[in-house]
PDB file of C-alpha atoms in Angstrom:
ATOM      1  CA  MET A   1       0.005   0.012   0.070  1.00  0.00           C
ATOM      2  CA  SER A   2       1.452   3.512  -0.784  1.00  0.00           C
ATOM      3  CA  ILE A   3       2.377   5.800   1.577  1.00  0.00           C
ATOM      4  CA  PHE A   4       0.553   8.356  -0.130  1.00  0.00           C
ATOM      5  CA  THR A   5      -0.947   9.247  -3.376  1.00  0.00           C
ATOM      6  CA  GLY A   6      -1.015  12.836  -4.859  1.00  0.00           C
ATOM      7  CA  ALA A   7       0.967  15.909  -3.983  1.00  0.00           C
ATOM      8  CA  GLY A   8       3.486  15.693  -0.998  1.00  0.00           C
ATOM      9  CA  VAL A   9       5.179  18.995   0.094  1.00  0.00           C
ATOM     10  CA  ALA A  10       8.781  19.161   1.061  1.00  0.00           C
ATOM     11  CA  ILE A  11       8.313  21.538   3.490  1.00  0.00           C
ATOM     12  CA  VAL A  12      10.683  24.334   4.250  1.00  0.00           C
ATOM     13  CA  THR A  13      11.994  24.804   7.774  1.00  0.00           C
ATOM     14  CA  PRO A  14      11.104  28.512   8.885  1.00  0.00           C
ATOM     15  CA  MET A  15      13.749  30.135  10.922  1.00  0.00           C
ATOM     16  CA  LYS A  16      13.826  32.910  13.250  1.00  0.00           C
ATOM     17  CA  ALA A  17      16.047  35.983  12.783  1.00  0.00           C
ATOM     18  CA  ASP A  18      18.646  34.490  14.922  1.00  0.00           C
ATOM     19  CA  GLY A  19      18.499  31.208  13.012  1.00  0.00           C
ATOM     20  CA  GLN A  20      16.657  28.965  15.512  1.00  0.00           C
ATOM     21  CA  VAL A  21      13.936  26.956  14.160  1.00  0.00           C
ATOM     22  CA  ASN A  22      10.732  28.606  14.357  1.00  0.00           C
ATOM     23  CA  PHE A  23       8.276  26.008  15.239  1.00  0.00           C
ATOM     24  CA  ASP A  24       5.241  28.238  15.650  1.00  0.00           C
ATOM     25  CA  LYS A  25       5.635  29.184  12.018  1.00  0.00           C
ATOM     26  CA  LEU A  26       6.249  25.488  10.945  1.00  0.00           C
ATOM     27  CA  GLY A  27       2.822  24.690  12.494  1.00  0.00           C
ATOM     28  CA  GLU A  28       1.142  27.349  10.601  1.00  0.00           C
ATOM     29  CA  MET A  29       2.538  25.802   7.386  1.00  0.00           C
ATOM     30  CA  ILE A  30       1.433  22.381   8.357  1.00  0.00           C
ATOM     31  CA  ASP A  31      -2.163  23.792   8.934  1.00  0.00           C
ATOM     32  CA  TYR A  32      -1.945  25.836   5.941  1.00  0.00           C
ATOM     33  CA  GLN A  33      -0.718  22.804   3.702  1.00  0.00           C
ATOM     34  CA  ILE A  34      -3.429  20.358   5.168  1.00  0.00           C
ATOM     35  CA  GLU A  35      -6.226  23.142   4.777  1.00  0.00           C
ATOM     36  CA  HIS A  36      -5.149  23.444   0.880  1.00  0.00           C
ATOM     37  CA  LYS A  37      -5.201  19.658  -0.176  1.00  0.00           C
ATOM     38  CA  THR A  38      -1.936  18.748   0.373  1.00  0.00           C
ATOM     39  CA  ASP A  39      -1.329  14.830   0.787  1.00  0.00           C
ATOM     40  CA  CYS A  40       1.442  14.195   2.478  1.00  0.00           C
ATOM     41  CA  ILE A  41       4.123  16.396   4.708  1.00  0.00           C
ATOM     42  CA  ILE A  42       7.734  15.667   3.987  1.00  0.00           C
ATOM     43  CA  ILE A  43       9.667  17.141   6.829  1.00  0.00           C
ATOM     44  CA  CYS A  44      13.418  17.675   7.162  1.00  0.00           C
ATOM     45  CA  GLY A  45      14.138  17.128   3.268  1.00  0.00           C
ATOM     46  CA  THR A  46      16.379  19.053   0.985  1.00  0.00           C
ATOM     47  CA  THR A  47      14.034  21.851   1.045  1.00  0.00           C
ATOM     48  CA  GLY A  48      14.050  21.733   5.045  1.00  0.00           C
ATOM     49  CA  GLU A  49      17.702  22.510   5.051  1.00  0.00           C
ATOM     50  CA  SER A  50      18.410  19.121   6.556  1.00  0.00           C
ATOM     51  CA  SER A  51      22.103  19.417   5.913  1.00  0.00           C
ATOM     52  CA  THR A  52      22.321  22.338   8.335  1.00  0.00           C
ATOM     53  CA  LEU A  53      20.249  21.058  11.063  1.00  0.00           C
ATOM     54  CA  THR A  54      21.892  19.492  14.062  1.00  0.00           C
ATOM     55  CA  HIS A  55      20.677  16.004  14.823  1.00  0.00           C
ATOM     56  CA  GLU A  56      18.680  17.258  18.209  1.00  0.00           C
ATOM     57  CA  GLU A  57      17.090  19.842  15.674  1.00  0.00           C
ATOM     58  CA  HIS A  58      16.275  17.299  12.995  1.00  0.00           C
ATOM     59  CA  ILE A  59      14.613  14.725  15.566  1.00  0.00           C
ATOM     60  CA  GLU A  60      12.724  17.788  17.068  1.00  0.00           C
ATOM     61  CA  CYS A  61      11.187  18.907  13.902  1.00  0.00           C
ATOM     62  CA  ILE A  62       9.994  15.265  13.062  1.00  0.00           C
ATOM     63  CA  ARG A  63       8.420  14.720  16.169  1.00  0.00           C
ATOM     64  CA  TYR A  64       6.908  18.242  15.673  1.00  0.00           C
ATOM     65  CA  ALA A  65       5.704  17.607  12.338  1.00  0.00           C
ATOM     66  CA  VAL A  66       4.022  14.379  13.534  1.00  0.00           C
ATOM     67  CA  GLU A  67       2.580  15.829  16.409  1.00  0.00           C
ATOM     68  CA  LYS A  68       0.967  18.985  14.459  1.00  0.00           C
ATOM     69  CA  THR A  69      -0.383  16.735  11.700  1.00  0.00           C
ATOM     70  CA  ALA A  70      -2.257  14.672  14.386  1.00  0.00           C
ATOM     71  CA  LYS A  71      -2.588  11.743  11.711  1.00  0.00           C
ATOM     72  CA  ARG A  72      -4.739  14.199   9.226  1.00  0.00           C
ATOM     73  CA  ILE A  73      -2.193  13.090   6.508  1.00  0.00           C
ATOM     74  CA  PRO A  74       0.971  11.167   6.755  1.00  0.00           C
ATOM     75  CA  VAL A  75       4.248  12.183   7.642  1.00  0.00           C
ATOM     76  CA  VAL A  76       7.566  11.289   5.746  1.00  0.00           C
ATOM     77  CA  ALA A  77      10.817  12.221   7.656  1.00  0.00           C
ATOM     78  CA  GLY A  78      14.163  12.859   5.606  1.00  0.00           C
ATOM     79  CA  THR A  79      16.510  10.587   7.347  1.00  0.00           C
ATOM     80  CA  GLY A  80      19.351  10.617   4.772  1.00  0.00           C
ATOM     81  CA  SER A  81      22.758  10.847   5.076  1.00  0.00           C
ATOM     82  CA  ASN A  82      26.344  10.087   3.591  1.00  0.00           C
ATOM     83  CA  CYS A  83      27.074   8.137   6.613  1.00  0.00           C
ATOM     84  CA  THR A  84      25.249   4.791   6.628  1.00  0.00           C
ATOM     85  CA  GLN A  85      25.059   4.937  10.521  1.00  0.00           C
ATOM     86  CA  THR A  86      23.863   8.149  10.867  1.00  0.00           C
ATOM     87  CA  ALA A  87      21.032   7.459   8.739  1.00  0.00           C
ATOM     88  CA  ILE A  88      20.129   4.500  10.625  1.00  0.00           C
ATOM     89  CA  TYR A  89      20.042   6.798  13.435  1.00  0.00           C
ATOM     90  CA  LEU A  90      17.774   9.111  12.201  1.00  0.00           C
ATOM     91  CA  SER A  91      15.606   6.678  10.508  1.00  0.00           C
ATOM     92  CA  LYS A  92      15.289   4.950  14.197  1.00  0.00           C
ATOM     93  CA  GLU A  93      14.571   8.348  15.950  1.00  0.00           C
ATOM     94  CA  ALA A  94      11.780   9.189  12.936  1.00  0.00           C
ATOM     95  CA  GLU A  95      10.222   5.886  13.832  1.00  0.00           C
ATOM     96  CA  LYS A  96      10.308   6.542  17.286  1.00  0.00           C
ATOM     97  CA  CYS A  97       8.614   9.939  16.553  1.00  0.00           C
ATOM     98  CA  GLY A  98       5.794   8.285  14.719  1.00  0.00           C
ATOM     99  CA  ALA A  99       6.548   9.112  11.180  1.00  0.00           C
ATOM    100  CA  ASP A 100       4.881   7.267   8.588  1.00  0.00           C
ATOM    101  CA  GLY A 101       7.736   6.542   6.430  1.00  0.00           C
ATOM    102  CA  VAL A 102      11.202   7.896   5.705  1.00  0.00           C
ATOM    103  CA  LEU A 103      12.828   9.504   2.706  1.00  0.00           C
ATOM    104  CA  VAL A 104      16.438   8.540   2.166  1.00  0.00           C
ATOM    105  CA  VAL A 105      18.808  10.310  -0.109  1.00  0.00           C
ATOM    106  CA  SER A 106      21.552   8.475  -1.652  1.00  0.00           C
ATOM    107  CA  PRO A 107      24.955   9.411  -0.238  1.00  0.00           C
ATOM    108  CA  TYR A 108      26.296  12.531  -1.467  1.00  0.00           C
ATOM    109  CA  TYR A 109      30.143  13.680  -1.680  1.00  0.00           C
ATOM    110  CA  ASN A 110      31.851  10.295  -0.723  1.00  0.00           C
ATOM    111  CA  LYS A 111      29.289   8.809  -2.913  1.00  0.00           C
ATOM    112  CA  ALA A 112      28.914   4.945  -3.678  1.00  0.00           C
ATOM    113  CA  THR A 113      29.267   2.174  -6.407  1.00  0.00           C
ATOM    114  CA  GLN A 114      25.829   0.587  -7.183  1.00  0.00           C
ATOM    115  CA  ASN A 115      26.833  -2.424  -4.627  1.00  0.00           C
ATOM    116  CA  GLY A 116      27.510   0.388  -1.951  1.00  0.00           C
ATOM    117  CA  LEU A 117      24.166   1.604  -2.622  1.00  0.00           C
ATOM    118  CA  PHE A 118      22.457  -1.753  -2.101  1.00  0.00           C
ATOM    119  CA  GLU A 119      24.164  -2.071   1.064  1.00  0.00           C
ATOM    120  CA  HIS A 120      23.574   1.562   2.162  1.00  0.00           C
ATOM    121  CA  PHE A 121      19.641   1.444   1.611  1.00  0.00           C
ATOM    122  CA  THR A 122      19.073  -2.392   2.821  1.00  0.00           C
ATOM    123  CA  MET A 123      20.999  -1.667   6.139  1.00  0.00           C
ATOM    124  CA  ILE A 124      18.851   1.545   6.762  1.00  0.00           C
ATOM    125  CA  ALA A 125      15.621  -0.463   5.698  1.00  0.00           C
ATOM    126  CA  ASP A 126      16.283  -3.526   7.828  1.00  0.00           C
ATOM    127  CA  SER A 127      16.762  -1.346  10.864  1.00  0.00           C
ATOM    128  CA  ILE A 128      13.284  -0.022  10.930  1.00  0.00           C
ATOM    129  CA  ASN A 129       9.794  -1.237  10.706  1.00  0.00           C
ATOM    130  CA  ILE A 130       8.235   1.638   8.500  1.00  0.00           C
ATOM    131  CA  PRO A 131       8.348   2.366   4.870  1.00  0.00           C
ATOM    132  CA  VAL A 132      11.283   3.644   3.045  1.00  0.00           C
ATOM    133  CA  ILE A 133      11.391   5.991  -0.113  1.00  0.00           C
ATOM    134  CA  LEU A 134      14.702   5.923  -2.004  1.00  0.00           C
ATOM    135  CA  TYR A 135      15.579   9.524  -2.996  1.00  0.00           C
ATOM    136  CA  ASN A 136      17.509   9.940  -6.342  1.00  0.00           C
ATOM    137  CA  VAL A 137      18.597  13.307  -7.092  1.00  0.00           C
ATOM    138  CA  PRO A 138      22.248  12.940  -8.835  1.00  0.00           C
ATOM    139  CA  SER A 139      22.620  16.590  -9.356  1.00  0.00           C
ATOM    140  CA  ARG A 140      22.523  17.175  -5.739  1.00  0.00           C
ATOM    141  CA  THR A 141      24.516  13.832  -4.900  1.00  0.00           C
ATOM    142  CA  GLY A 142      26.749  13.117  -7.771  1.00  0.00           C
ATOM    143  CA  CYS A 143      25.423   9.500  -7.189  1.00  0.00           C
ATOM    144  CA  ASN A 144      22.720   7.920  -9.380  1.00  0.00           C
ATOM    145  CA  ILE A 145      20.508   4.971  -7.961  1.00  0.00           C
ATOM    146  CA  LEU A 146      20.075   3.249 -11.372  1.00  0.00           C
ATOM    147  CA  PRO A 147      16.610   1.516 -11.911  1.00  0.00           C
ATOM    148  CA  GLU A 148      18.430  -2.158 -11.694  1.00  0.00           C
ATOM    149  CA  THR A 149      19.688  -1.084  -8.064  1.00  0.00           C
ATOM    150  CA  ALA A 150      16.648   0.226  -7.081  1.00  0.00           C
ATOM    151  CA  VAL A 151      14.534  -2.891  -7.933  1.00  0.00           C
ATOM    152  CA  ARG A 152      17.306  -5.027  -6.346  1.00  0.00           C
ATOM    153  CA  ILE A 153      16.981  -3.064  -3.100  1.00  0.00           C
ATOM    154  CA  ALA A 154      13.225  -3.475  -2.963  1.00  0.00           C
ATOM    155  CA  LYS A 155      13.248  -7.063  -3.917  1.00  0.00           C
ATOM    156  CA  ALA A 156      16.034  -7.393  -0.666  1.00  0.00           C
ATOM    157  CA  SER A 157      14.265  -5.198   1.801  1.00  0.00           C
ATOM    158  CA  LYS A 158      10.079  -5.336   2.164  1.00  0.00           C
ATOM    159  CA  ASN A 159      10.344  -1.858   3.702  1.00  0.00           C
ATOM    160  CA  VAL A 160      11.582  -0.197   0.605  1.00  0.00           C
ATOM    161  CA  VAL A 161       8.464   0.812  -1.288  1.00  0.00           C
ATOM    162  CA  ALA A 162       8.976   3.916  -3.295  1.00  0.00           C
ATOM    163  CA  VAL A 163      11.400   6.059  -5.200  1.00  0.00           C
ATOM    164  CA  LYS A 164      11.373   9.820  -5.277  1.00  0.00           C
ATOM    165  CA  GLU A 165      12.962  10.236  -8.785  1.00  0.00           C
ATOM    166  CA  ALA A 166      14.571  13.637  -9.317  1.00  0.00           C
ATOM    167  CA  SER A 167      17.229  12.588 -12.072  1.00  0.00           C
ATOM    168  CA  GLY A 168      15.209  14.464 -14.455  1.00  0.00           C
ATOM    169  CA  ASN A 169      15.582  11.592 -16.937  1.00  0.00           C
ATOM    170  CA  ILE A 170      12.307  10.613 -18.200  1.00  0.00           C
ATOM    171  CA  SER A 171      13.817   7.514 -19.872  1.00  0.00           C
ATOM    172  CA  GLN A 172      15.351   6.247 -16.769  1.00  0.00           C
ATOM    173  CA  VAL A 173      12.101   6.589 -14.767  1.00  0.00           C
ATOM    174  CA  ALA A 174      10.226   4.547 -17.602  1.00  0.00           C
ATOM    175  CA  LYS A 175      13.119   1.907 -17.192  1.00  0.00           C
ATOM    176  CA  LEU A 176      12.332   2.205 -13.452  1.00  0.00           C
ATOM    177  CA  ALA A 177       8.523   1.330 -13.975  1.00  0.00           C
ATOM    178  CA  LYS A 178       9.038  -1.492 -16.447  1.00  0.00           C
ATOM    179  CA  LEU A 179      11.476  -3.269 -14.035  1.00  0.00           C
ATOM    180  CA  SER A 180       9.820  -2.480 -11.014  1.00  0.00           C
ATOM    181  CA  LYS A 181       6.553  -4.374 -12.005  1.00  0.00           C
ATOM    182  CA  GLY A 182       4.618  -2.410  -9.530  1.00  0.00           C
ATOM    183  CA  ILE A 183       6.835  -3.369  -6.408  1.00  0.00           C
ATOM    184  CA  LEU A 184       8.030   0.369  -6.014  1.00  0.00           C
ATOM    185  CA  ASP A 185       5.815   3.707  -6.116  1.00  0.00           C
ATOM    186  CA  ILE A 186       7.281   6.202  -8.278  1.00  0.00           C
ATOM    187  CA  TYR A 187       7.001   9.967  -7.076  1.00  0.00           C
ATOM    188  CA  SER A 188       8.279  12.699  -9.352  1.00  0.00           C
ATOM    189  CA  GLY A 189      11.202  14.534  -7.667  1.00  0.00           C
ATOM    190  CA  ASN A 190      10.857  17.606 -10.163  1.00  0.00           C
ATOM    191  CA  ASP A 191       7.878  20.053 -10.426  1.00  0.00           C
ATOM    192  CA  ASP A 192       8.060  20.174 -14.002  1.00  0.00           C
ATOM    193  CA  GLN A 193       7.688  16.595 -14.851  1.00  0.00           C
ATOM    194  CA  ILE A 194       4.563  15.422 -12.637  1.00  0.00           C
ATOM    195  CA  VAL A 195       2.513  14.743 -15.660  1.00  0.00           C
ATOM    196  CA  PRO A 196       5.386  12.796 -17.554  1.00  0.00           C
ATOM    197  CA  VAL A 197       6.071  10.735 -14.178  1.00  0.00           C
ATOM    198  CA  LEU A 198       2.259  10.368 -13.840  1.00  0.00           C
ATOM    199  CA  SER A 199       2.062   8.971 -17.334  1.00  0.00           C
ATOM    200  CA  LEU A 200       4.592   6.155 -16.624  1.00  0.00           C
ATOM    201  CA  GLY A 201       2.624   4.875 -13.672  1.00  0.00           C
ATOM    202  CA  GLY A 202       3.812   7.352 -11.024  1.00  0.00           C
ATOM    203  CA  LYS A 203       1.802   7.935  -7.763  1.00  0.00           C
ATOM    204  CA  GLY A 204       2.398  11.852  -7.397  1.00  0.00           C
ATOM    205  CA  VAL A 205       5.107  14.033  -6.685  1.00  0.00           C
ATOM    206  CA  ILE A 206       7.275  15.266  -3.658  1.00  0.00           C
ATOM    207  CA  SER A 207       6.914  19.009  -4.443  1.00  0.00           C
ATOM    208  CA  VAL A 208       8.917  22.414  -3.739  1.00  0.00           C
ATOM    209  CA  LEU A 209       5.797  24.145  -5.308  1.00  0.00           C
ATOM    210  CA  SER A 210       3.643  22.695  -3.249  1.00  0.00           C
ATOM    211  CA  ASN A 211       4.904  25.187  -0.338  1.00  0.00           C
ATOM    212  CA  ILE A 212       3.430  28.100  -2.147  1.00  0.00           C
ATOM    213  CA  ALA A 213       0.693  26.584  -4.567  1.00  0.00           C
ATOM    214  CA  PRO A 214      -0.594  23.587  -2.687  1.00  0.00           C
ATOM    215  CA  GLU A 215      -4.088  23.241  -3.805  1.00  0.00           C
ATOM    216  CA  GLN A 216      -2.799  23.737  -7.460  1.00  0.00           C
ATOM    217  CA  THR A 217       0.172  21.047  -7.381  1.00  0.00           C
ATOM    218  CA  HIS A 218      -2.582  18.673  -5.656  1.00  0.00           C
ATOM    219  CA  ASN A 219      -4.835  19.090  -8.675  1.00  0.00           C
ATOM    220  CA  ILE A 220      -2.287  18.416 -11.187  1.00  0.00           C
ATOM    221  CA  VAL A 221      -2.148  14.948  -9.701  1.00  0.00           C
ATOM    222  CA  ALA A 222      -5.809  14.394  -8.815  1.00  0.00           C
ATOM    223  CA  SER A 223      -7.047  15.591 -12.125  1.00  0.00           C
ATOM    224  CA  TYR A 224      -4.538  13.083 -13.703  1.00  0.00           C
ATOM    225  CA  LEU A 225      -5.589  10.112 -11.759  1.00  0.00           C
ATOM    226  CA  GLU A 226      -9.276  11.205 -12.007  1.00  0.00           C
ATOM    227  CA  GLY A 227      -8.699  10.583 -15.856  1.00  0.00           C
ATOM    228  CA  ASP A 228      -8.950  14.292 -16.890  1.00  0.00           C
ATOM    229  CA  VAL A 229      -5.476  14.405 -18.456  1.00  0.00           C
ATOM    230  CA  LYS A 230      -6.116  17.496 -20.565  1.00  0.00           C
ATOM    231  CA  THR A 231      -6.748  19.668 -17.084  1.00  0.00           C
ATOM    232  CA  SER A 232      -3.617  17.941 -15.520  1.00  0.00           C
ATOM    233  CA  LEU A 233      -1.638  18.781 -18.430  1.00  0.00           C
ATOM    234  CA  LYS A 234      -2.986  22.402 -18.732  1.00  0.00           C
ATOM    235  CA  LEU A 235      -2.188  23.008 -14.920  1.00  0.00           C
ATOM    236  CA  GLN A 236       1.106  21.504 -15.313  1.00  0.00           C
ATOM    237  CA  LEU A 237       2.183  23.959 -17.964  1.00  0.00           C
ATOM    238  CA  GLU A 238       0.516  26.991 -16.147  1.00  0.00           C
ATOM    239  CA  ALA A 239       2.824  26.129 -13.344  1.00  0.00           C
ATOM    240  CA  LEU A 240       5.970  25.581 -15.532  1.00  0.00           C
ATOM    241  CA  ASP A 241       7.387  29.400 -15.765  1.00  0.00           C
ATOM    242  CA  LEU A 242       7.008  29.574 -11.954  1.00  0.00           C
ATOM    243  CA  VAL A 243       8.740  26.097 -11.210  1.00  0.00           C
ATOM    244  CA  ASN A 244      11.802  27.331 -13.291  1.00  0.00           C
ATOM    245  CA  LEU A 245      12.133  30.352 -10.942  1.00  0.00           C
ATOM    246  CA  LEU A 246      11.810  28.168  -7.827  1.00  0.00           C
ATOM    247  CA  PHE A 247      14.882  26.420  -9.069  1.00  0.00           C
ATOM    248  CA  CYS A 248      16.872  29.435 -10.671  1.00  0.00           C
ATOM    249  CA  GLU A 249      19.337  29.369  -7.682  1.00  0.00           C
ATOM    250  CA  VAL A 250      19.788  26.619  -5.401  1.00  0.00           C
ATOM    251  CA  SER A 251      16.694  25.417  -3.528  1.00  0.00           C
ATOM    252  CA  PRO A 252      15.224  26.316  -1.092  1.00  0.00           C
ATOM    253  CA  ILE A 253      16.592  29.838  -1.614  1.00  0.00           C
ATOM    254  CA  PRO A 254      13.787  30.820  -4.016  1.00  0.00           C
ATOM    255  CA  VAL A 255      10.804  28.977  -2.353  1.00  0.00           C
ATOM    256  CA  LYS A 256      12.031  30.544   1.094  1.00  0.00           C
ATOM    257  CA  ALA A 257      11.946  33.899  -0.623  1.00  0.00           C
ATOM    258  CA  ALA A 258       8.360  33.323  -2.482  1.00  0.00           C
ATOM    259  CA  LEU A 259       6.797  32.166   1.331  1.00  0.00           C
ATOM    260  CA  ASN A 260       8.331  35.549   2.581  1.00  0.00           C
ATOM    261  CA  MET A 261       6.736  37.622   0.108  1.00  0.00           C
ATOM    262  CA  MET A 262       3.275  35.805   0.890  1.00  0.00           C
ATOM    263  CA  GLY A 263       3.928  37.023   4.453  1.00  0.00           C
ATOM    264  CA  MET A 264       4.373  33.138   5.411  1.00  0.00           C
ATOM    265  CA  GLU A 265       7.374  34.199   7.477  1.00  0.00           C
ATOM    266  CA  ALA A 266       9.815  31.124   6.626  1.00  0.00           C
ATOM    267  CA  GLY A 267      12.709  33.509   8.010  1.00  0.00           C
ATOM    268  CA  ILE A 268      16.422  33.313   6.910  1.00  0.00           C
ATOM    269  CA  LEU A 269      18.479  30.853   5.279  1.00  0.00           C
ATOM    270  CA  ARG A 270      21.345  28.985   7.126  1.00  0.00           C
ATOM    271  CA  ARG A 271      24.869  29.489   5.654  1.00  0.00           C
ATOM    272  CA  PRO A 272      26.089  28.455   3.110  1.00  0.00           C
ATOM    273  CA  LEU A 273      22.806  29.517   1.403  1.00  0.00           C
ATOM    274  CA  THR A 274      22.327  33.227   1.059  1.00  0.00           C
ATOM    275  CA  ASP A 275      19.456  35.511   0.301  1.00  0.00           C
ATOM    276  CA  MET A 276      17.870  35.338  -3.432  1.00  0.00           C
ATOM    277  CA  GLU A 277      19.769  37.920  -5.742  1.00  0.00           C
ATOM    278  CA  PRO A 278      17.705  41.086  -6.297  1.00  0.00           C
ATOM    279  CA  GLU A 279      17.017  40.527 -10.102  1.00  0.00           C
ATOM    280  CA  ASN A 280      15.921  36.847  -9.409  1.00  0.00           C
ATOM    281  CA  LYS A 281      13.538  37.692  -6.702  1.00  0.00           C
ATOM    282  CA  GLU A 282      11.817  40.323  -8.940  1.00  0.00           C
ATOM    283  CA  LYS A 283      11.349  37.939 -11.652  1.00  0.00           C
ATOM    284  CA  LEU A 284       9.991  35.398  -9.109  1.00  0.00           C
ATOM    285  CA  ARG A 285       7.576  37.907  -7.697  1.00  0.00           C
ATOM    286  CA  LYS A 286       6.252  38.749 -10.953  1.00  0.00           C
ATOM    287  CA  ALA A 287       5.916  34.996 -12.200  1.00  0.00           C
ATOM    288  CA  MET A 288       3.951  34.619  -8.919  1.00  0.00           C
ATOM    289  CA  GLU A 289       1.656  37.582  -9.188  1.00  0.00           C
ATOM    290  CA  GLU A 290       0.875  36.252 -12.896  1.00  0.00           C
ATOM    291  CA  TYR A 291       0.240  32.674 -11.359  1.00  0.00           C
ATOM    292  CA  GLY A 292      -2.446  34.380  -9.010  1.00  0.00           C
ATOM    293  CA  ILE A 293      -0.628  33.854  -5.633  1.00  0.00           C
ATOM    294  CA  LYS A 294      -1.587  36.727  -3.470  1.00  0.00           C
ATOM    295  CA  LEU A 295       1.410  38.626  -2.039  1.00  0.00           C
ATOM    296  CA  VAL A 296       2.049  41.103   0.652  1.00  0.00           C
TER     297      VAL A 296
END
């Protein structure tokens, strides 16, 4: 059974001016997402600046998200690391916190061979009793989980149930869909490829766009799955310019800027991430206005 079907938000981690996690604003954002039809909260992913959270902050964010969501929709916790033992530790803690599943990115910087990826993911999956979503984003990690490897991992570890595919390579997604034969759910990890991934049997998207347009992103998936491909495609294409600007600088720089423009008080970015360049921010503001997002 799928952890979720639809649009899951890779939610930001709001920060106070002093750089501390702003749990009050995180709670408001979680309520906003649920009220606007988001199908799953993904906490402490890349968009949540997980790489600059301490372990204590990371676990507290997961615990808070689970408690605040209160079973209204599933919560998936980002628990990946380039250290297998660290990923096991965070995954176990996420399970203790009550997360419905974990999202585990492939090792970054030190990377791994395909056999190394197999051992990394199976060791993590076998250490917990909740579902695991593999996260393939080679542009960030320098490490590609090949379709054959993803299927091998899923066959070896029953807890591995899905892949967030952010390689941008639709041919690779097609091969994964063919080889997995239904044992792995596929989620688009790119907001500009939701419809293409759905056309290959995907279950939905783990989305940055959903932070600022949750209902619209939900509707892209829902329309497709209801059989209204024409409307789904129309909604996908209408969002394309905005999506491109949400990734014109390294994420989550633009999406935090966008949320601040909406008065959502996402706050500052932790270094090494810095504020959005003024000319790009102006382009983003214009795209948001054209898309119909209310700004302050």
